[in-house]
Coordinates of C-alpha atoms and ligand atoms in Angstrom, one line a residue:
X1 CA 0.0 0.0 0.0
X2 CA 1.3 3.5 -0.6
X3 CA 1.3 5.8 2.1
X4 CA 0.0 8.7 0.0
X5 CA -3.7 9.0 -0.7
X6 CA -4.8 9.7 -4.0
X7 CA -5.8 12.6 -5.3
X8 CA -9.1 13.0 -8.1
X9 CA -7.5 13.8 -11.2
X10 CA -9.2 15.3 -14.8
X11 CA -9.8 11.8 -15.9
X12 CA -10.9 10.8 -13.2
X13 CA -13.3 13.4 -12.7
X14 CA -14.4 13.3 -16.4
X15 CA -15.5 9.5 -15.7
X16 CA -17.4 10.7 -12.8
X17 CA -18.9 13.7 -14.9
X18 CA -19.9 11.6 -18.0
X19 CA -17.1 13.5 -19.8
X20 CA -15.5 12.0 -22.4
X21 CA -12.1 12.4 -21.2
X22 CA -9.7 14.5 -23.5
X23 CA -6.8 12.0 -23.5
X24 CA -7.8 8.4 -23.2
X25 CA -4.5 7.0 -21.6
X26 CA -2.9 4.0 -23.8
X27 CA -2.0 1.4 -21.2
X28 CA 1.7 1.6 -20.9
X29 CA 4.3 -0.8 -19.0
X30 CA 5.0 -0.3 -15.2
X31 CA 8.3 0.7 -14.5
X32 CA 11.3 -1.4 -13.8
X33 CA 12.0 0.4 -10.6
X34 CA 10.4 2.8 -8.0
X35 CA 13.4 5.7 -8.6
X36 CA 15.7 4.7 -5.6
X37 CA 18.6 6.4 -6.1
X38 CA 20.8 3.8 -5.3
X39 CA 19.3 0.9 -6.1
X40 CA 17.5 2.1 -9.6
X41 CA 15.3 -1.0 -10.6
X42 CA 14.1 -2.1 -7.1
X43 CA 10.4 -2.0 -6.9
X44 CA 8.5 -1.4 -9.5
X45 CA 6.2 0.8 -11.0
X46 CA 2.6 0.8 -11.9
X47 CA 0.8 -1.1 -9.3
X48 CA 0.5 -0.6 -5.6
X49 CA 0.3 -3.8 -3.4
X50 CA -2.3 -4.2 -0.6
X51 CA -1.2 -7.8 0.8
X52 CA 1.3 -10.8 0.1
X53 CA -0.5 -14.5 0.6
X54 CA 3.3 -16.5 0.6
X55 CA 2.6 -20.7 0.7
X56 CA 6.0 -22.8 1.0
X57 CA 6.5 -26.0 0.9
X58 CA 10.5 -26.5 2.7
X59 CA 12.5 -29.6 3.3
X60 CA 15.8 -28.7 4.7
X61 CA 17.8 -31.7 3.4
X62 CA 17.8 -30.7 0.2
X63 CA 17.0 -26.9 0.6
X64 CA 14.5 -26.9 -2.1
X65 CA 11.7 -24.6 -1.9
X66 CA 8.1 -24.4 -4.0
X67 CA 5.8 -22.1 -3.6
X68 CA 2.3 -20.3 -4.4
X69 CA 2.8 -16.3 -3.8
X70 CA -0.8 -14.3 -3.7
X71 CA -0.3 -10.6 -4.6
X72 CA -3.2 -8.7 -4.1
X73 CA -2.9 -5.0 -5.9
X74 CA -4.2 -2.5 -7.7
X75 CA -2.7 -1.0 -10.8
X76 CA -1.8 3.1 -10.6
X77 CA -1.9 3.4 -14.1
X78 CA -3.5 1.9 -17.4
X79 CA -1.0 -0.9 -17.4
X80 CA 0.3 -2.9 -20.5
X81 CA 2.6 -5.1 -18.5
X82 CA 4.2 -4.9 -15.2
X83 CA 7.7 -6.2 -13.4
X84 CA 8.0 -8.2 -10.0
X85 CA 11.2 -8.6 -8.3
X86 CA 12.0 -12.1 -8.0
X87 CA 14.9 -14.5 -8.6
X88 CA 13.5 -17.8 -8.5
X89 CA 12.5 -20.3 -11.6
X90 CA 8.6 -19.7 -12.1
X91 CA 7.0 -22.2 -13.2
X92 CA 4.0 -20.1 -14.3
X93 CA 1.9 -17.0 -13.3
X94 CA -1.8 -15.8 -13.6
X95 CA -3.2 -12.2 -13.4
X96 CA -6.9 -11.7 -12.9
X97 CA -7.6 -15.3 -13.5
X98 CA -6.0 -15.8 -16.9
X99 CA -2.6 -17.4 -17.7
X100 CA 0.0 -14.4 -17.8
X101 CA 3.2 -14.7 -19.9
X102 CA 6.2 -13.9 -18.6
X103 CA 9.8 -13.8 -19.3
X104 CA 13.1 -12.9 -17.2
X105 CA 14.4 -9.2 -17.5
X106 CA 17.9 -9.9 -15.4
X107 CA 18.4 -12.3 -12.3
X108 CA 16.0 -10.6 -10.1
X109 CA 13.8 -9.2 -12.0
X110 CA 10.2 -10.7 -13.9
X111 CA 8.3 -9.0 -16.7
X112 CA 4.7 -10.1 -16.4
X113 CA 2.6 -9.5 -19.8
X114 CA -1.3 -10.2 -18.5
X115 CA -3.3 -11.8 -21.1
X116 CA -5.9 -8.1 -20.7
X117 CA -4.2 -4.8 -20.1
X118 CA -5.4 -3.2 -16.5
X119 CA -7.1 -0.5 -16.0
X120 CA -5.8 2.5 -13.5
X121 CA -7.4 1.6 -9.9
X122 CA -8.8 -1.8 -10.9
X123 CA -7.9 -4.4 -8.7
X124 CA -4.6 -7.0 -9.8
X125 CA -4.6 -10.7 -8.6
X126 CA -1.2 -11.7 -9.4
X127 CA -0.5 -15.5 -8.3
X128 CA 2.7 -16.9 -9.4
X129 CA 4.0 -20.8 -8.6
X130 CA 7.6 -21.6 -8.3
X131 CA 10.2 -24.2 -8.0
X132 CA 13.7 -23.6 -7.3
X133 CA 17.0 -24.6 -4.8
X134 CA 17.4 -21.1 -3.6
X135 CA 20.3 -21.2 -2.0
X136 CA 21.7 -22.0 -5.8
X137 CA 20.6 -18.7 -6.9
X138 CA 22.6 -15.4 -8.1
X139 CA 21.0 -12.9 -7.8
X140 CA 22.7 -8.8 -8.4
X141 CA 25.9 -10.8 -7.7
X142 CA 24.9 -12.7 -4.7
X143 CA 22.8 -15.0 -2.3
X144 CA 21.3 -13.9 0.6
X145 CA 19.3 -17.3 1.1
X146 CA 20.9 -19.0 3.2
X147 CA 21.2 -22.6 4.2
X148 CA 22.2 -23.8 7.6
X149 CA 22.9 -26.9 9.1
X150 CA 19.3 -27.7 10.3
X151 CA 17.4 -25.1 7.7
X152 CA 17.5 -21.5 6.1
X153 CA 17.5 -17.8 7.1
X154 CA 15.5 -15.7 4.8
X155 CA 17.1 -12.6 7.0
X156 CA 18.5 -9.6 4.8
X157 CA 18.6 -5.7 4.1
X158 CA 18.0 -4.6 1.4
X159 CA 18.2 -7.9 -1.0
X160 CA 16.3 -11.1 0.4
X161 CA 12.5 -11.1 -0.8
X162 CA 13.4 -12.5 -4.6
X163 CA 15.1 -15.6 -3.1
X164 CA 11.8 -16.8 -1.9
X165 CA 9.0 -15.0 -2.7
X166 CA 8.1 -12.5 -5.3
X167 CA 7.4 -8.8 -4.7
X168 CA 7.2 -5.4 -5.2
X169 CA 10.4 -5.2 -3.3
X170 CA 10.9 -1.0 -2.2
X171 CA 10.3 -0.2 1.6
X172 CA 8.3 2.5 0.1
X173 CA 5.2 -0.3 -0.8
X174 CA 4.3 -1.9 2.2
X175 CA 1.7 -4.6 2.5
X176 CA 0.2 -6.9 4.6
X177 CA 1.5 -10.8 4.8
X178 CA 0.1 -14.4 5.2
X179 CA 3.3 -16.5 5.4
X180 CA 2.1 -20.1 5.2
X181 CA 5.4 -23.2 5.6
X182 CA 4.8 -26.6 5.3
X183 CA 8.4 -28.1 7.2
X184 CA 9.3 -32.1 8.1
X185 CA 7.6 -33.0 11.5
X186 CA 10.1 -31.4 13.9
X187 CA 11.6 -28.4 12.0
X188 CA 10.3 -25.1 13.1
X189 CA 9.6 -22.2 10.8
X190 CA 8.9 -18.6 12.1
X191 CA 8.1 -15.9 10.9
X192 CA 6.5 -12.2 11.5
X193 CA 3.7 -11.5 13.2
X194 CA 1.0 -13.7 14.9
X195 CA 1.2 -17.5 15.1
X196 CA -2.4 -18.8 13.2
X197 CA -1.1 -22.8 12.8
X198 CA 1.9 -23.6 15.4
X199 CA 3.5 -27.3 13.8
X200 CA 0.3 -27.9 12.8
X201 CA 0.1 -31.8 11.0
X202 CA -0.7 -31.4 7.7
X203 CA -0.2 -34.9 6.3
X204 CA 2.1 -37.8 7.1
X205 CA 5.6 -36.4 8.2
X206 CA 4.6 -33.0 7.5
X207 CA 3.4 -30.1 9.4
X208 CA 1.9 -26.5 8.7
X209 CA 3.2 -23.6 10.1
X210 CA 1.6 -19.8 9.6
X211 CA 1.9 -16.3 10.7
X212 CA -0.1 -13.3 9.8
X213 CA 1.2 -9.6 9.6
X214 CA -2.2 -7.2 10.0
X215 CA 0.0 -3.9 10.1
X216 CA 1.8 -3.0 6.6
X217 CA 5.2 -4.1 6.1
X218 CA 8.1 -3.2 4.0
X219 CA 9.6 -6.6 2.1
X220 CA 13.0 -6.9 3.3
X221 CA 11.8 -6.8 6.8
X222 CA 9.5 -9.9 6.4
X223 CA 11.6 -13.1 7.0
X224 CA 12.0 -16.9 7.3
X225 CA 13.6 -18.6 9.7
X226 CA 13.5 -22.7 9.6
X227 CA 15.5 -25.4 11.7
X228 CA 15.9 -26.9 14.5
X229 CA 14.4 -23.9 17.5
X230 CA 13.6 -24.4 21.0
X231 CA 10.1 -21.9 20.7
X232 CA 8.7 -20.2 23.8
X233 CA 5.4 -18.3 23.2
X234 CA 3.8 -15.6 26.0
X235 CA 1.3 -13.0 25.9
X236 CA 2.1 -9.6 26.6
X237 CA 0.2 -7.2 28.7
X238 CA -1.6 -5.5 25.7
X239 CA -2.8 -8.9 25.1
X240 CA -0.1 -9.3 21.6
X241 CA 1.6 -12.8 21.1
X242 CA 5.1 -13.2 21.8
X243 CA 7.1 -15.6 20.5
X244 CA 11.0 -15.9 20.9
X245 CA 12.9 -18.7 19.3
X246 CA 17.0 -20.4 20.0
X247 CA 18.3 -22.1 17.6
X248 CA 19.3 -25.8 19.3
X249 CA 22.8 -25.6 17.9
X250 CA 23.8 -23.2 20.5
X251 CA 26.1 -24.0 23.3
X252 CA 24.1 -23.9 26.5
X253 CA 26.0 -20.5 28.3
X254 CA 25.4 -19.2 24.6
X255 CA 21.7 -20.1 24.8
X256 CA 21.6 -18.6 28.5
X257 CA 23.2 -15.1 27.5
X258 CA 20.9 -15.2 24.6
X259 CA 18.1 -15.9 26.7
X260 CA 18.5 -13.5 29.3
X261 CA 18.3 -10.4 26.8
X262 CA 15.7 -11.5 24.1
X263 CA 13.8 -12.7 26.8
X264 CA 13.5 -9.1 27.9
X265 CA 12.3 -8.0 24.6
X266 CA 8.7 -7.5 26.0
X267 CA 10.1 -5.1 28.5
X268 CA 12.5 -3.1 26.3
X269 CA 9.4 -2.8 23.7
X270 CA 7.2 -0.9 26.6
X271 CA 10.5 1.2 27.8
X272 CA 11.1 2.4 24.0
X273 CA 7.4 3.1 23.6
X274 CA 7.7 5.2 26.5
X275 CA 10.6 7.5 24.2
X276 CA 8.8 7.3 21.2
X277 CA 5.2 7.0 21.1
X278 CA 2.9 3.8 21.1
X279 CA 4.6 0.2 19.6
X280 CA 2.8 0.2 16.3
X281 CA 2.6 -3.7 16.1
X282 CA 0.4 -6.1 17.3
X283 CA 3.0 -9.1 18.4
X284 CA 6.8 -9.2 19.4
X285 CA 9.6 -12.0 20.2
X286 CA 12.9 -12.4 18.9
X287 CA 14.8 -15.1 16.9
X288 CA 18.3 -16.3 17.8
X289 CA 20.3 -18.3 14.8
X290 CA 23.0 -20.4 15.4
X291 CA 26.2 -18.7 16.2
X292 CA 28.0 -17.3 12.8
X293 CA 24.6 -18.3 11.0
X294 CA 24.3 -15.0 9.4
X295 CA 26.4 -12.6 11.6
X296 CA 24.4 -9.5 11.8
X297 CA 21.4 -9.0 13.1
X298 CA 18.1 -8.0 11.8
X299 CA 14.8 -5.4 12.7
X300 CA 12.8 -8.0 11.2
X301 CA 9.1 -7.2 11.7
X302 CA 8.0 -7.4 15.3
X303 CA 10.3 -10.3 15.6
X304 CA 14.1 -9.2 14.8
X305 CA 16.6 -12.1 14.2
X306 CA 19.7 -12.3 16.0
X307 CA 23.0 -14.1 15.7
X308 CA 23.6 -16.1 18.3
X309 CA 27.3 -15.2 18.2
X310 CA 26.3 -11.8 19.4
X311 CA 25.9 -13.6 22.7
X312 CA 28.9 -15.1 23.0
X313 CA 30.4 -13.1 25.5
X314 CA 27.4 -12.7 27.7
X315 CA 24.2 -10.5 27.3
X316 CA 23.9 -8.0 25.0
X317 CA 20.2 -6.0 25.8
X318 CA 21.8 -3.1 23.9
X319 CA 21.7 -4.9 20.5
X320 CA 17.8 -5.8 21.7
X321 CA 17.3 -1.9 22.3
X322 CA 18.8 -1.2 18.9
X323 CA 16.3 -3.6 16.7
X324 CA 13.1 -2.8 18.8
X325 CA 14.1 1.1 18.0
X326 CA 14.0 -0.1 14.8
X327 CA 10.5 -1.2 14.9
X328 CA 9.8 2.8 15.1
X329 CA 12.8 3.8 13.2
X330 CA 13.3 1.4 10.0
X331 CA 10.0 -1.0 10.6
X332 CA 6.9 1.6 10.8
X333 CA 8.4 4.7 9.3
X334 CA 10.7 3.4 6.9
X335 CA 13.4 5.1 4.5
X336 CA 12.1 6.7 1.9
X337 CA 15.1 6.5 0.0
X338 CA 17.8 3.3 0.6
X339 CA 20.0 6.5 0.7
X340 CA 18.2 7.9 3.9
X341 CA 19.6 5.1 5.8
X342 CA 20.7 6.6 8.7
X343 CA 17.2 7.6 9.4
X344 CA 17.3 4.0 10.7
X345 CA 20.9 3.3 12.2
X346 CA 21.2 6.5 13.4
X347 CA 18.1 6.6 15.7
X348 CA 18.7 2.4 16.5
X349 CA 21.9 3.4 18.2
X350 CA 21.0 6.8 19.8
X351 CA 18.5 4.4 21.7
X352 CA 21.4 2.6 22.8
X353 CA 22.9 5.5 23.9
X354 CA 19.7 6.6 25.9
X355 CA 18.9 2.6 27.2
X356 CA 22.7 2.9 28.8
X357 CA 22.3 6.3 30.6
X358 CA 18.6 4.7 31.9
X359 CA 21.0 1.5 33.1
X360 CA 22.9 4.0 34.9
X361 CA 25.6 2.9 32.9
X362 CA 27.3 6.1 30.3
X363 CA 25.3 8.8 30.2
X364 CA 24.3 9.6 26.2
X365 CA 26.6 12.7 26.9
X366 CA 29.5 10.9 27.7
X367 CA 29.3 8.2 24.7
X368 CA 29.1 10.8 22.1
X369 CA 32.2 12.6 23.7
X370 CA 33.5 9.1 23.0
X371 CA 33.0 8.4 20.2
X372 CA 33.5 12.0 18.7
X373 CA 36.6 12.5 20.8
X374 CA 38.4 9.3 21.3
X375 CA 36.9 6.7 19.2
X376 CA 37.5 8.1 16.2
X377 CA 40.3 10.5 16.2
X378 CA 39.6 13.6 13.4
X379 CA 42.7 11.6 11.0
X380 CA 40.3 8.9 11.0
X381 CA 38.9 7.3 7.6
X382 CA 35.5 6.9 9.9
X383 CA 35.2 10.8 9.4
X384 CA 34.9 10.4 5.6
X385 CA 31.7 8.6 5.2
X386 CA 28.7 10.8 4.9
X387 CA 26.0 9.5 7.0
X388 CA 23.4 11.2 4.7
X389 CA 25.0 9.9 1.9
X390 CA 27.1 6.7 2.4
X391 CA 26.8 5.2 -1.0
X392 CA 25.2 1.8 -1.8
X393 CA 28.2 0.0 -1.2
X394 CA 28.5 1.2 2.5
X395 CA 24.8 1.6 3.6
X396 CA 26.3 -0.1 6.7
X397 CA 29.1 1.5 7.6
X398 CA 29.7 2.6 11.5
X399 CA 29.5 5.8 10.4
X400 CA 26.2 5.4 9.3
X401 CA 25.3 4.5 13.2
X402 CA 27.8 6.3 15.3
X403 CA 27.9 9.5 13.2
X404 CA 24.0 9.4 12.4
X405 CA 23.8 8.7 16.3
X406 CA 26.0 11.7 17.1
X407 CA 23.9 13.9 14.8
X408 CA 20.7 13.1 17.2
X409 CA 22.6 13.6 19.9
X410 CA 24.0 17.1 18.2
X411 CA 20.7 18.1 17.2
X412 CA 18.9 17.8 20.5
X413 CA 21.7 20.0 22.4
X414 CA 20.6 22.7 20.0
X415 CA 16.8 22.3 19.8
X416 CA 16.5 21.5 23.6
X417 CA 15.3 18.2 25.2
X418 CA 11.6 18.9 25.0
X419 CA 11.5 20.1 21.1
X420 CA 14.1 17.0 20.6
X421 CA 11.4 14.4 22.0
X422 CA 8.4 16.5 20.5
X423 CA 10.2 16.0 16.9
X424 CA 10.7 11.7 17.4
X425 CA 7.6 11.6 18.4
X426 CA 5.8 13.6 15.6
X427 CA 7.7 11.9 13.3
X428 CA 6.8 8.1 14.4
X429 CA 3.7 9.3 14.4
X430 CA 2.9 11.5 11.2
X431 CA 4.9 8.8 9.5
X432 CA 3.7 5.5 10.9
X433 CA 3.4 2.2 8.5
X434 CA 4.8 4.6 6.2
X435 CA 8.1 6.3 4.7
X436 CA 10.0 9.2 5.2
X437 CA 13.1 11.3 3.9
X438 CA 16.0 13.5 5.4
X439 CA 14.5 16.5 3.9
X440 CA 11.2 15.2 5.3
X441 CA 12.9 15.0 8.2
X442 CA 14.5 18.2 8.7
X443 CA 11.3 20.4 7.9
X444 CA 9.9 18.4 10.8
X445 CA 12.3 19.4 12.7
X446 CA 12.2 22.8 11.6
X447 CA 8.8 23.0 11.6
X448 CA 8.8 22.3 16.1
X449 CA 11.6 23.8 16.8
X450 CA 12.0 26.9 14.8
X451 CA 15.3 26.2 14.2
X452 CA 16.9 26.8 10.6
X453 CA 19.2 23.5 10.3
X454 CA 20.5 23.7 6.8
X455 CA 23.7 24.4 8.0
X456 CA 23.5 22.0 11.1
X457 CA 22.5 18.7 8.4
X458 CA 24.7 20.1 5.9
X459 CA 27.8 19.5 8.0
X460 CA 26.9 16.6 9.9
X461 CA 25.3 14.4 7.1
X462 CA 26.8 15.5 4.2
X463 CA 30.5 17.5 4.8
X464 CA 33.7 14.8 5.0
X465 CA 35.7 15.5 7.8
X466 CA 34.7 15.7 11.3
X467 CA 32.4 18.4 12.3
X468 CA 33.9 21.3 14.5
X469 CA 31.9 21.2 17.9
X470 CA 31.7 25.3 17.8
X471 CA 30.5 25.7 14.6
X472 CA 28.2 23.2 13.5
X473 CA 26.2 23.1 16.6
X474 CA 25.1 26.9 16.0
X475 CA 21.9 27.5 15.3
X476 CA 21.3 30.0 12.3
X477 CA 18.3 32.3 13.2
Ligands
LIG1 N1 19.8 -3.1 10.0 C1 20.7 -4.1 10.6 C2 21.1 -3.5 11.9 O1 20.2 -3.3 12.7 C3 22.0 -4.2 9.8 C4 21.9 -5.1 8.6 C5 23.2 -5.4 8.0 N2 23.0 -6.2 6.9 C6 23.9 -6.9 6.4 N3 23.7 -7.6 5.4 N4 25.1 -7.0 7.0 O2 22.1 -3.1 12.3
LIG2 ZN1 20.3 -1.2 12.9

């Protein structure tokens, strides 16, 4: 679903009028992409997806993986034909209940010919089968799939929807999900959202697992995780289902450390509400690989995914307190632009900064003279990575995190506390289940705090070199 409603245009209006309309569009083909900067042909154009029905059959020994996908959406324009981003081999796919042809435009990317051209607003029913060994599959140079000893992850940002299901895949189209998983008796398969089957037998040797996602959700942030889990499910006090998951392959201290964090998921979710504004989901939980499964962790949906390696040395609640930021900051209002990025990391790890002052550990005042004044000396290479601007081949990098975090942490010291906490809240809240931009951003912030912060963003987002204190912090009236 777009975010943006729609406004009555002259054709539109000339239907409603009986007036023949002056230019009777000729049904054109949906774009290849949405217009990401970075990432040109992700998404697509031309249609507007309301909600993903994803049925999988799975069997872990030989990783292969068929599958029904259920798009429901409605076309933006008169369409001719229309792309999905998908990477697997279809076997066929129908639109509106007539065969569709179709025929591959690169690795991760279908063209879908419907046997009628659409019409702008009707309603698209786009079901395609499919039949593939994901883990066997290039894609844009790569595999994100990926196999473990006892199952698969389906765990990545941005690239992981077109190993396994097909999609409108831009954070910017956000849809609701039925994932349905047919596993062996004895293999676990979570998902987002709320449980509807748990191992549910399905026929001999084969059981039926399903979750359902009621809020929108951006593609990359819907996952897959099947294997061997040890599965603990609770209600929380707002009545949502929690679910948190271990992986069995980890050691049993590793399981403990693990434990004791994600266990306190439910906790941290109602502390970060109380920064933020209301959780905007309706079920939470976390998922723990095995260690060195995947080796980051994820905001996945209500439910992130973390690597079990990242309790290897003990607990680690801060790396819970960044992914639940992230169901605010990432998940609900999500980047606009890939490009916008630290929109997410940034805010994830000022959390962090604000969970360890609560902890009565750092204060968020003494971590970002830290980080700005020791951590990463002004020679260092850290200070040449625009957070605003990282590039698509360092959307990740710790500046994006430590300098988008310092940024926060800059901006409130020169807006004040209250305007600061107005600002995250307005914007959680004016954005939620949709996207938003750094310009969008800033003329929030303007707009609270009467504060001109061209000058501010300019040298904190998008200046190499790191910012001088003095100057950058001034406010220009
Ligand atoms: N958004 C994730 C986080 O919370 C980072 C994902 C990194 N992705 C990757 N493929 N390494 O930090
Ligand atoms: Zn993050």
């Amino acid at each position: 679903m777009l975010g943006r409603t729609f406004t009555v245009t002259a054709a539109v209006l000339a239907v409603v009028l009986g007036v023949p309309s002056a230019s009777q569009a000729v049904p054109a083909p949906g774009s290849a992409g949405v217009g990401d900067v970075y990432y040109p042909e992700y998404g697509n154009g031309g249609y507007d997806v309301a909600h993903y029905d994803i049925r999988l059959r799975y069997h872990p020994d030989t990783d292969r993986l068929t599958g029904t996908t259920t798009i429901l959406a409605s076309a933006t324009q008169d369409l001719s034909r229309f792309n999905l981003d998908f990477a697997l081999a279809t076997e066929s796919v129908r639109v509106n209940n007539r065969t569709a042809t179709f025929a591959r435009q690169s690795d991760h990317e279908l063209v879908v010919t419907p046997a009628r051209t659409i019409a702008k607003g009707a309603p698209l029913t786009i079901v395609v089968e499919y039949d593939d060994i994901p883990s066997n599959v290039v894609a844009a140079g790569f595999t994100s799939w990926n196999r473990t000893p006892d199952g698969a992850l389906a765990v990545n940002e941005p690239e992981i929807a077109w190993w396994w299901y097909p999609s409108n895949d831009h954070p910017t189209d956000k849809a609701t999900f039925d994932v349905s998983v047919l596993v062996p008796d004895g293999v676990e398969a979570i998902s987002n959202g709320t449980p509807t089957r748990w191992a549910t037998p399905a026929f001999d040797g084969w059981s039926r697992w399903s979750w359902r996602q009621d809020k929108p959700q951006a593609t990359y942030l819907t996952f897959l995780a099947i294997g061997d889990f040890d599965t603990y499910q609770d209600t929380s006090a707002d009545g949502s289902p929690i679910v948190t998951a271990y992986n069995t392959r980890l050691d049993e201290t590793t399981a403990a450390a693990a434990k004791s964090s994600v266990e306190r998921s439910d906790e941290i979710t109602d502390w970060l509400a109380g920064l933020f504004g209301p959780y905007p989901f309706g079920a939470r939980g976390g998922v723990v690989t095995g260690a060195g499964d995947q080796g980051f962790a994820l905001e996945t949906q209500t439910r992130p995914v973390y690597d079990g390696r990242s309790f290897s040395r003990g607990s680690n609640n801060s790396l819970i307190v960044h992914e639940l930021a992230h169901q605010w900051f990432g998940d609900s209002v999500s980047v606009g632009q890939w490009k916008d990025i630290w929109l997410n990391e940034g805010f994830a790890s000022y959390a962090q900064w604000l969970w360890s002052e609560d902890q009565g550990e750092g204060t968020a005042e003494e971590i970002a003279d830290y980080v700005y004044g020791t951590l990463y000396p002004a020679d260092d290479p850290f200070w040449q990575v625009l957070p605003g601007d990282p590039g698509p081949g360092d959307l990740f990098d710790g500046a994006v995190y430590d300098r988008g975090a310092l940024t926060l942490h800059h901006l409130r010291k020169l807006v004040g506390d209250e305007d600061f906490s107005a600002i995250l809240r307005a914007w959680t809240d004016s954005r939620r289940y949709d996207a938003g931009t750094t310009p969008e951003f800033q003329a929030l912030a303007e707009r609270i705090s009467g504060v001109d912060l061209d000058a501010f963003l300019q040298t904190w987002l998008y200046t190499p070199g790191r910012p001088d204190l003095g100057v950058s912090t001034l406010a220009v009236p």
